CSV table of C-alpha atoms and ligand atoms in Angstrom, one decimal:
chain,number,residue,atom,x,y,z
B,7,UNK,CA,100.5,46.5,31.9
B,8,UNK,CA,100.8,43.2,30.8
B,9,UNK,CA,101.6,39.7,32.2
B,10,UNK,CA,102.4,36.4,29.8
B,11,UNK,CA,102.6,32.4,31.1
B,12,UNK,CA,103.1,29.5,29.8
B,13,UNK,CA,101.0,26.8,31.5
B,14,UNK,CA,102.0,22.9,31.4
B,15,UNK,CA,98.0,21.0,30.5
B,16,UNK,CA,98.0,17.9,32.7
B,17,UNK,CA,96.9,13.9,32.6
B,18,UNK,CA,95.2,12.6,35.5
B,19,UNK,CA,95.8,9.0,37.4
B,20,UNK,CA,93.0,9.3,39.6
B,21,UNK,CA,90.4,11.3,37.8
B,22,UNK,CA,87.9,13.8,38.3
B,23,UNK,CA,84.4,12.7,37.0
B,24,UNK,CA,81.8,14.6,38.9
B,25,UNK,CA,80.7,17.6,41.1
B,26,UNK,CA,79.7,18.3,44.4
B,27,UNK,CA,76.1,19.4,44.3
B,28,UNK,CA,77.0,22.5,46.6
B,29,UNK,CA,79.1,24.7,45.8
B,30,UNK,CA,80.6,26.4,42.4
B,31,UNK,CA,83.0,23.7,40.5
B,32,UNK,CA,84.0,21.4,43.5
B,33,UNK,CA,84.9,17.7,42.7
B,34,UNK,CA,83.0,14.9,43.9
B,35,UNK,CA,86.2,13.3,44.7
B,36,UNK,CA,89.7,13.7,44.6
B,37,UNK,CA,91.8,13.0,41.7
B,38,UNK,CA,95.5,13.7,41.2
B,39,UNK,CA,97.7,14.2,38.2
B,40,UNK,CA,101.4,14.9,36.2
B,41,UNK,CA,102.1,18.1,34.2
B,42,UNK,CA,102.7,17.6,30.9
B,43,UNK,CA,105.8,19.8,30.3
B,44,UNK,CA,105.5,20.0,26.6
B,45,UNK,CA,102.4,20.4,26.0
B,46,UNK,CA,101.4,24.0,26.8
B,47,UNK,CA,99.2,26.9,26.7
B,48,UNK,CA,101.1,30.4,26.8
B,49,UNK,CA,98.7,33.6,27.3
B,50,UNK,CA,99.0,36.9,27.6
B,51,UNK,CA,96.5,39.1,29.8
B,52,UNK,CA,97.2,43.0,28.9
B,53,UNK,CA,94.9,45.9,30.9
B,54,UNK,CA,93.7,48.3,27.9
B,55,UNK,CA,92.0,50.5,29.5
B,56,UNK,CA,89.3,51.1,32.4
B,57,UNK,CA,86.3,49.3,32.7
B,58,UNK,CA,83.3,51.1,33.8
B,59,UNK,CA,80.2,48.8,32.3
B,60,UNK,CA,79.5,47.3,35.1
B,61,UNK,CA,80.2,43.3,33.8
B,62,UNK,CA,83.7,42.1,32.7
B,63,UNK,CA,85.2,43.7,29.3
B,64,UNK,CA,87.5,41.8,27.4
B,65,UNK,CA,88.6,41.2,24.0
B,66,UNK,CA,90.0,37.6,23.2
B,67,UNK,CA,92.3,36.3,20.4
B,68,UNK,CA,94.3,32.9,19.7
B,69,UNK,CA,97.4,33.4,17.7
B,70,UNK,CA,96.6,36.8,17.4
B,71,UNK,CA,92.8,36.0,15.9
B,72,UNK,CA,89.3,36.4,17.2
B,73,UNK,CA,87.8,33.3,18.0
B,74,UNK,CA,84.2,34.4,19.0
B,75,UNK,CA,83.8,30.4,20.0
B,76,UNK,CA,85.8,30.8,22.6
B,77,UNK,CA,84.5,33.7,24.5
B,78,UNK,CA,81.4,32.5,26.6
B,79,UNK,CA,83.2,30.1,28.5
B,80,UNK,CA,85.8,33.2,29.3
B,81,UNK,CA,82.9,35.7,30.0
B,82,UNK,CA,81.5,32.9,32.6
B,83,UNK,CA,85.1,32.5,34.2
B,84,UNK,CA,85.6,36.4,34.3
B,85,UNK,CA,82.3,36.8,36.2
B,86,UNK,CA,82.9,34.1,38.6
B,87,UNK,CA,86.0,35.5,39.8
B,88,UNK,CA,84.2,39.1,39.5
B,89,UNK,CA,83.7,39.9,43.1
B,90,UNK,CA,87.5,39.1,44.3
B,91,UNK,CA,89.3,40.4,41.2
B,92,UNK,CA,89.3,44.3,41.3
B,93,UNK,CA,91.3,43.7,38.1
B,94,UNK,CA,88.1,42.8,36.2
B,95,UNK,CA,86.1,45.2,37.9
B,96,UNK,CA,87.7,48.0,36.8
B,97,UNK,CA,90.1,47.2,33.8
B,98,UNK,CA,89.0,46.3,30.2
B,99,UNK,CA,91.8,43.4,29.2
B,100,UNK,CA,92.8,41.8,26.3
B,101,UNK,CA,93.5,38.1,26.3
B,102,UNK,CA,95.6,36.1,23.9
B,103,UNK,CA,96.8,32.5,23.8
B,104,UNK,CA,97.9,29.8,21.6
B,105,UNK,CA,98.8,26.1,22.8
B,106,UNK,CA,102.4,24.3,21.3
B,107,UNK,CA,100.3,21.3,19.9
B,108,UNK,CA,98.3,21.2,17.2
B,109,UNK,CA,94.8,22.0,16.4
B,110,UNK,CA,92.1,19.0,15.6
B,111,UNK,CA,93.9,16.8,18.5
B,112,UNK,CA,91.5,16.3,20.8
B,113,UNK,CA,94.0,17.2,23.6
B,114,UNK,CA,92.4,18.5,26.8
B,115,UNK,CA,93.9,22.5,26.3
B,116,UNK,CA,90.9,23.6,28.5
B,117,UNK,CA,93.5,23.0,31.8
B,118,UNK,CA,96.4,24.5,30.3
B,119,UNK,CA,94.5,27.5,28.6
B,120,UNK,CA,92.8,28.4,32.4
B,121,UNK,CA,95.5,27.7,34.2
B,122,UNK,CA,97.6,30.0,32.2
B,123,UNK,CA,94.6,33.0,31.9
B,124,UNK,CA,94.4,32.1,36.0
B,125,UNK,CA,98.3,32.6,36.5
B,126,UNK,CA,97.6,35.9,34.6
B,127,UNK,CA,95.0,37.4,36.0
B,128,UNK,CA,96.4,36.5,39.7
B,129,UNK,CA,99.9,37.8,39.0
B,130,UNK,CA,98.3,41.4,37.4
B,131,UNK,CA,95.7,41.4,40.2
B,132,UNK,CA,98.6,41.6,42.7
B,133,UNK,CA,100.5,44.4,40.3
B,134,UNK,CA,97.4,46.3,40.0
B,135,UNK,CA,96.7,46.4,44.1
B,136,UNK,CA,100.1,46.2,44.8
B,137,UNK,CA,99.4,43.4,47.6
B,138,UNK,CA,100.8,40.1,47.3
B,139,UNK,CA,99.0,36.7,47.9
B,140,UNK,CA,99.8,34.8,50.5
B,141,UNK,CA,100.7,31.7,48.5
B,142,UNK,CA,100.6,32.7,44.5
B,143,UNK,CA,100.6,29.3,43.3
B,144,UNK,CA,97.2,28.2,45.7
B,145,UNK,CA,95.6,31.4,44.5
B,146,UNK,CA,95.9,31.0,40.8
B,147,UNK,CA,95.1,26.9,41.4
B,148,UNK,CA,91.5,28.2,43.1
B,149,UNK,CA,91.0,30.4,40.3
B,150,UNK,CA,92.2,28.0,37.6
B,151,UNK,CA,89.7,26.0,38.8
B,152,UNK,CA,86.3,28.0,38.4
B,153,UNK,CA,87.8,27.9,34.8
B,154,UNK,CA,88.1,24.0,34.1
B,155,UNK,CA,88.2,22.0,37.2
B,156,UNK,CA,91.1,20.3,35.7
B,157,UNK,CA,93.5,23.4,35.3
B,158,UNK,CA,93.7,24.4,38.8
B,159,UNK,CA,96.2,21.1,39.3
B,160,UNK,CA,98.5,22.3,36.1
B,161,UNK,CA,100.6,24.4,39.3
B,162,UNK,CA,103.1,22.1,40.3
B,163,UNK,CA,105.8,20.2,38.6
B,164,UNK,CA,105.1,17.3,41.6
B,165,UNK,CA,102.0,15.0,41.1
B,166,UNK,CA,98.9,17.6,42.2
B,167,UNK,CA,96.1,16.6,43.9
B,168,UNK,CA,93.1,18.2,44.1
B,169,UNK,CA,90.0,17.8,46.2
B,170,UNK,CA,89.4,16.9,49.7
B,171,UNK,CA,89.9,13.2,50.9
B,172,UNK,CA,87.7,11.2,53.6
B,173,UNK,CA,91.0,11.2,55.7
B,174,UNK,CA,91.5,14.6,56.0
B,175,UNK,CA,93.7,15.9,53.4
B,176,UNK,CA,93.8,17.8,49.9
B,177,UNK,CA,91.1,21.0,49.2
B,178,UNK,CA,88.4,20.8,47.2
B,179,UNK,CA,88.9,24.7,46.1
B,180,UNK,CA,92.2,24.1,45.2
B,181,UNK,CA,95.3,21.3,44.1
B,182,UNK,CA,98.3,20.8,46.4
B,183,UNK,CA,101.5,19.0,45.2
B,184,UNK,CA,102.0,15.6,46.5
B,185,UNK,CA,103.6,16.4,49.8
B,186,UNK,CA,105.3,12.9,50.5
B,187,UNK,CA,108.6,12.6,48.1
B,188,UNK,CA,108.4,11.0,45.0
B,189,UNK,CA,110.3,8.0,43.8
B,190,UNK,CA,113.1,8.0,42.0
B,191,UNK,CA,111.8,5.4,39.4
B,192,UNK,CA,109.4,8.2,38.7
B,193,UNK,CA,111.5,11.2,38.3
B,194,UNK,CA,112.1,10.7,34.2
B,195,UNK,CA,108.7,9.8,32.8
B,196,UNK,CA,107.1,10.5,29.7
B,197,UNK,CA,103.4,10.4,27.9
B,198,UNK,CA,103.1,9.5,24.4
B,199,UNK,CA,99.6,10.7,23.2
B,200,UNK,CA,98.2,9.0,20.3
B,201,UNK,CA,95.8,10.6,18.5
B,202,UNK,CA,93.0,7.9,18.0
B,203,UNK,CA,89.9,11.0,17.1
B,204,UNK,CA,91.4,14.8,16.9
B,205,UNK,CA,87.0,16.1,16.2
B,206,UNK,CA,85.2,17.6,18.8
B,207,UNK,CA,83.6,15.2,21.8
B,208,UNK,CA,80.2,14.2,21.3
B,209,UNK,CA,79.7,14.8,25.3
B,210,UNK,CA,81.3,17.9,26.3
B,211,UNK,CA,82.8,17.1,30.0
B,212,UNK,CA,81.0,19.9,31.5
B,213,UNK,CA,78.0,17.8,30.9
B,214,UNK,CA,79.6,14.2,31.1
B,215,UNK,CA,80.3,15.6,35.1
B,216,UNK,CA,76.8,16.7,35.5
B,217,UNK,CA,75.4,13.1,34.1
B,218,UNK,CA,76.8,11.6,37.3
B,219,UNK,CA,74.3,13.8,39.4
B,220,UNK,CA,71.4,11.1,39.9
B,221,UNK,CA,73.6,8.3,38.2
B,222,UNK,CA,73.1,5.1,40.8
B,223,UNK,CA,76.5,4.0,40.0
B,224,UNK,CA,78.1,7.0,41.3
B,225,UNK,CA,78.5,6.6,44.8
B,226,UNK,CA,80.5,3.4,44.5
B,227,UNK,CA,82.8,5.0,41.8
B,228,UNK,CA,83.2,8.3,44.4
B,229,UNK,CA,84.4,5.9,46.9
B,230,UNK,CA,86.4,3.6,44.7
B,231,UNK,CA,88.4,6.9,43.6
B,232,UNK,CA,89.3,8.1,47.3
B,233,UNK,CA,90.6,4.9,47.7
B,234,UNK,CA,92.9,4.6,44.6
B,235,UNK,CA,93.6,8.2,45.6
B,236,UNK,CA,95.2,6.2,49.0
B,237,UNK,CA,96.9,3.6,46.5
B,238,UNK,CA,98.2,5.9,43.6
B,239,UNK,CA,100.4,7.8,46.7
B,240,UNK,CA,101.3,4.7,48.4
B,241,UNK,CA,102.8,3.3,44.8
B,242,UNK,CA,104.3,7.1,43.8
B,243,UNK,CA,105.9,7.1,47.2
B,244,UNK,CA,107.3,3.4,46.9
B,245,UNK,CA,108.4,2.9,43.5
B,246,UNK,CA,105.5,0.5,43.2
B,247,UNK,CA,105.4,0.3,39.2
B,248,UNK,CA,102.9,-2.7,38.8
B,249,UNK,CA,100.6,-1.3,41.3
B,250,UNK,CA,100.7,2.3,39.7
B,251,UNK,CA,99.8,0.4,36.3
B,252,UNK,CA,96.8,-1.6,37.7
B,253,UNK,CA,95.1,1.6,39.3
B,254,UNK,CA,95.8,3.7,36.6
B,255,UNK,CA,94.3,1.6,33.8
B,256,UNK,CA,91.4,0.6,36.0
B,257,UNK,CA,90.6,4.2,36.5
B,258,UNK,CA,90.6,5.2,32.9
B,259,UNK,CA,88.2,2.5,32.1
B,260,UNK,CA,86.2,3.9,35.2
B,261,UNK,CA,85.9,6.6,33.8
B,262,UNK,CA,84.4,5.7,30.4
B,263,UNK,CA,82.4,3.1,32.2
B,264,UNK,CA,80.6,6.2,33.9
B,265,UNK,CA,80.1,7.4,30.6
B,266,UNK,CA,78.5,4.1,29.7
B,267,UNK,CA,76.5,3.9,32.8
B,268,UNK,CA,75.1,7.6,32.3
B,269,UNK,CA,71.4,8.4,31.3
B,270,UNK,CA,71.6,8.8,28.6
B,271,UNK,CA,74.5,6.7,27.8
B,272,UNK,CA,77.0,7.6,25.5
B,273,UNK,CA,80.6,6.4,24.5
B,274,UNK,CA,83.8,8.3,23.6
B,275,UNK,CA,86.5,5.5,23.2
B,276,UNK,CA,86.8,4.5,19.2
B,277,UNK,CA,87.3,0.7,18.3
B,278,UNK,CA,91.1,2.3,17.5
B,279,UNK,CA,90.7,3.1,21.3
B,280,UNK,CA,90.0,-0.6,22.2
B,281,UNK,CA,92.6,-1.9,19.6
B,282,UNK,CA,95.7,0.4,20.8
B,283,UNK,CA,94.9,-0.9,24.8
B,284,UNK,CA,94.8,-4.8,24.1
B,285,UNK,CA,98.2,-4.1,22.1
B,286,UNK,CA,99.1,-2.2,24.9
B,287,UNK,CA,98.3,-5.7,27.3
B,288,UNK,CA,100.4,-7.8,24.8
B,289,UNK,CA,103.0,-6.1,24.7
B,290,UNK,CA,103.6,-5.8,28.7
B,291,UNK,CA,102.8,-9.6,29.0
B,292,UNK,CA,105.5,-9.9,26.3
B,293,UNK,CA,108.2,-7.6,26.6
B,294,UNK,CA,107.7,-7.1,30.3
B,295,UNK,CA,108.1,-3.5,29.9
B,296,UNK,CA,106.0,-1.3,32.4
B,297,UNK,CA,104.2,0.9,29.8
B,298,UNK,CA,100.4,1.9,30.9
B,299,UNK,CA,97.7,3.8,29.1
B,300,UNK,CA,95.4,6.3,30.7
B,301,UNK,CA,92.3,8.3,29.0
B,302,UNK,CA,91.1,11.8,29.2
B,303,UNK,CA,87.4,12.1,28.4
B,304,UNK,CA,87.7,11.3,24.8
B,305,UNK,CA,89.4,8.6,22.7
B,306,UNK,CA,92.6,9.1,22.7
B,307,UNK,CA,95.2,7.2,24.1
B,308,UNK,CA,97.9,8.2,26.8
B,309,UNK,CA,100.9,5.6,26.8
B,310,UNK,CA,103.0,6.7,30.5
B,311,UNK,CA,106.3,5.0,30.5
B,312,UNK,CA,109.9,6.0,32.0
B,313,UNK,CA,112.2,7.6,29.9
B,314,UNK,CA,114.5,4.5,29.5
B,315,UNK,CA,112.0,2.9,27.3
B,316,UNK,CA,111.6,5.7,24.8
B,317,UNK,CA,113.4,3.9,22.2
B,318,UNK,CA,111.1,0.6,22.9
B,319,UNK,CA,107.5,2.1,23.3
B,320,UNK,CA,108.7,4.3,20.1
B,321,UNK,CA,109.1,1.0,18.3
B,322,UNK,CA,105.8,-0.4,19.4
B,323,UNK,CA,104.0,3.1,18.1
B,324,UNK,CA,106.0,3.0,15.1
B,325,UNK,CA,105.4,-0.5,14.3
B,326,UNK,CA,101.8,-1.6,16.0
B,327,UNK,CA,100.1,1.7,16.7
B,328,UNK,CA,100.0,4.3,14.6
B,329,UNK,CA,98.1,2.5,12.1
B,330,UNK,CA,95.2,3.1,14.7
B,331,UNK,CA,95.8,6.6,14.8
B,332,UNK,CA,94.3,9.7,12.9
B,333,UNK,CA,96.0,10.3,10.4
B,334,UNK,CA,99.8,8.9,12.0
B,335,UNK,CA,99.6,11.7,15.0
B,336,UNK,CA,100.7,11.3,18.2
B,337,UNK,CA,102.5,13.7,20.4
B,338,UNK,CA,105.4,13.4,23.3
B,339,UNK,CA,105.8,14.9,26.4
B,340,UNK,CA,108.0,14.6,29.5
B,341,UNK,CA,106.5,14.2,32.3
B,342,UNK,CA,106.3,17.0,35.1
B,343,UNK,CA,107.5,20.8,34.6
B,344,UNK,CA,105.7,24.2,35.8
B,345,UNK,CA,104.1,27.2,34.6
B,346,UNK,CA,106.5,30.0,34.1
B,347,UNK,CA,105.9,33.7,33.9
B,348,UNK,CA,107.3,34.9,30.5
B,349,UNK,CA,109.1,38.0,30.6
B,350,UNK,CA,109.3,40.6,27.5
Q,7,PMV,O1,88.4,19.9,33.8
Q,7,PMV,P1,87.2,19.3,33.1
Q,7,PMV,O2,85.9,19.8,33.6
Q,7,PMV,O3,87.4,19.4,31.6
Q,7,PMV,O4,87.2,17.7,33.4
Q,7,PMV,C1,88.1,16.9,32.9
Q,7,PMV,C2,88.0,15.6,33.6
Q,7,PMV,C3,89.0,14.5,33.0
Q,7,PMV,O5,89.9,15.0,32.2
Q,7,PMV,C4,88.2,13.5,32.3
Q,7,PMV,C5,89.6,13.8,34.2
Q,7,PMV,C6,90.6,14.6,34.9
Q,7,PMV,O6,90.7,14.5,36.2
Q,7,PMV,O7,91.4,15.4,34.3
């Protein structure tokens, strides 16, 4: 028996910097996101044969090679998800994966890599017991999740949101899409990723989250979040472009300011980092054209923008950009997309 998905990875606009101090891999506040349609994980889970060691057994390959590196972070995922998965209890599976983008990027794979094993594993869980979960999609988004917090909101071609909100709604266990209807104005967007550092972090975010524990600065950032949460709907829902802008910029420096405010303190952005946003500010006040940059928890540089602007933000990384960039590489995606079950 086996079971292949491809998995979209994700970039967030209100992000997810912290735990809850109860509770396994619940967010300190909620964050929201796009899919990335072109930037993808696509796994294959296959049962080999029974499993009766008493602890998950599994063998793991990407592109078809072992890569012992990788395999403590899935032996931790497979024992968290040990005592509702009957799957892992009593099948020995093999695991293989490879992302679309290239090695030595720096892009976060950890979201599309889980949420694709999660998909997996969920859909082969059901084939194995023959009983269907009530909502697929939640199921593998709460799983994804015990993986990299990140990957359980890579489920839904709508903005997802995931963690639970002062006012009452999202889940901290699990993402939801956006439930209100998205603007037109943000039906055909894209990311342009330029890769400013493609190494390995410094600061893993496993423990960048858990620096925020006794940081004093938390709190205020926790609450500041829940309200951009508020705004980042409001301007999605409105068409609002120059709000969207302001509170998605502000949170990616939030973000790395929390990194800055840690103890110890550390940094991830890269003077390119700094160069490629203050272009980015130029060019807006000149050009007018709504172009915004976001950060994952590392140096590179996300550059969100609607499709009818490709050919303009193109020029701008062509011509002003890429000289900040490692080595010329950035990579393109549309905005949006969601995982989908490959069949052999
Ligand atoms: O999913 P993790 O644990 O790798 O955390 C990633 C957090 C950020 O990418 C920095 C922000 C986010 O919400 O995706």
């Amino acid at each position: 028996m086996k079971v292949e998905y491809k998995c979209p990875s994700n970039i967030a606009l209100v992000k997810y910097w912290g735990k809850k101090p109860e509770g396994i891999q619940l967010p300190a506040n909620p964050s929201i996101s796009f899919n990335l349609k072109d930037l993808y994980a696509q796994t294959s889970v296959e049962i080999i044969h029974g499993n009766v060691s008493g602890q998950p057994s599994f063998t793991f390959t990407y592109e078809n090679n072992k890569r012992p590196s990788f395999e403590p972070k899935i032996a931790a995922f497979l024992n968290k998800i040990w005592d509702r998965y009957s799957l892992v209890r009593e099948f020995s599976i093999h695991i293989n994966t490879s992302n679309n983008f290239p090695h030595g990027t720096g892009i976060a794979s950890s979201a599309a890599g889980f949420g694709a094993l999660a998909l997996c594993l969920a859909r082969l869980q059901e084939q194995v017991t023959s009983i269907l979960f009530k909502d697929f999609w939640q199921e593998a988004s709460n799983i994804a999740r015990l993986g990299s917090g990140s990957a359980c909101r890579s489920m839904y071609s709508k903005p997802a949101i995931w963690g639970a909100h002062p006012t009452g709604f999202g889940n901290d266990e699990y993402a939801v899409p956006m439930n209100s209807a998205l603007h037109d104005s943000f039906e055909n967007m894209m990311d342009a990723v330029l890769i400013v550092d493609g190494g390995e972090k410094a600061v893993s975010s496993s423990a960048g989250h858990n620096l925020l524990k006794n940081n004093p600065y938390a709190p205020a950032r926790f609450s500041v979040a829940n309200q951009n949460l508020i705004s980042v709907l409001d301007a999605l829902e409105k068409g609002q472009f120059s709000k969207l802008i302001h509170i998605v910029e502000s949170e990616a420096l939030q973000l790395h300011a929390m990194m800055m405010v840690s103890n110890p303190y550390y940094i991830l952005m890269r003077p390119n980092t700094l160069a490629i946003i203050e272009k980015v500010w130029k060019y807006r006040q000149e050009r007018q054209i709504p172009v915004m940059f976001t950060l994952d928890a590392g140096a590179n540089v996300h550059l969100i923008f609607q499709n009818q602007y490709h050919s303009d933000v193109m020029n701008l990384i062509q011509d002003e950009l890429l000289v900040y960039t490692e080595k010329g590489q950035y990579l393109c995606s549309a905005i949006g997309g969601s995982p989908e079950e490959v069949k052999n």
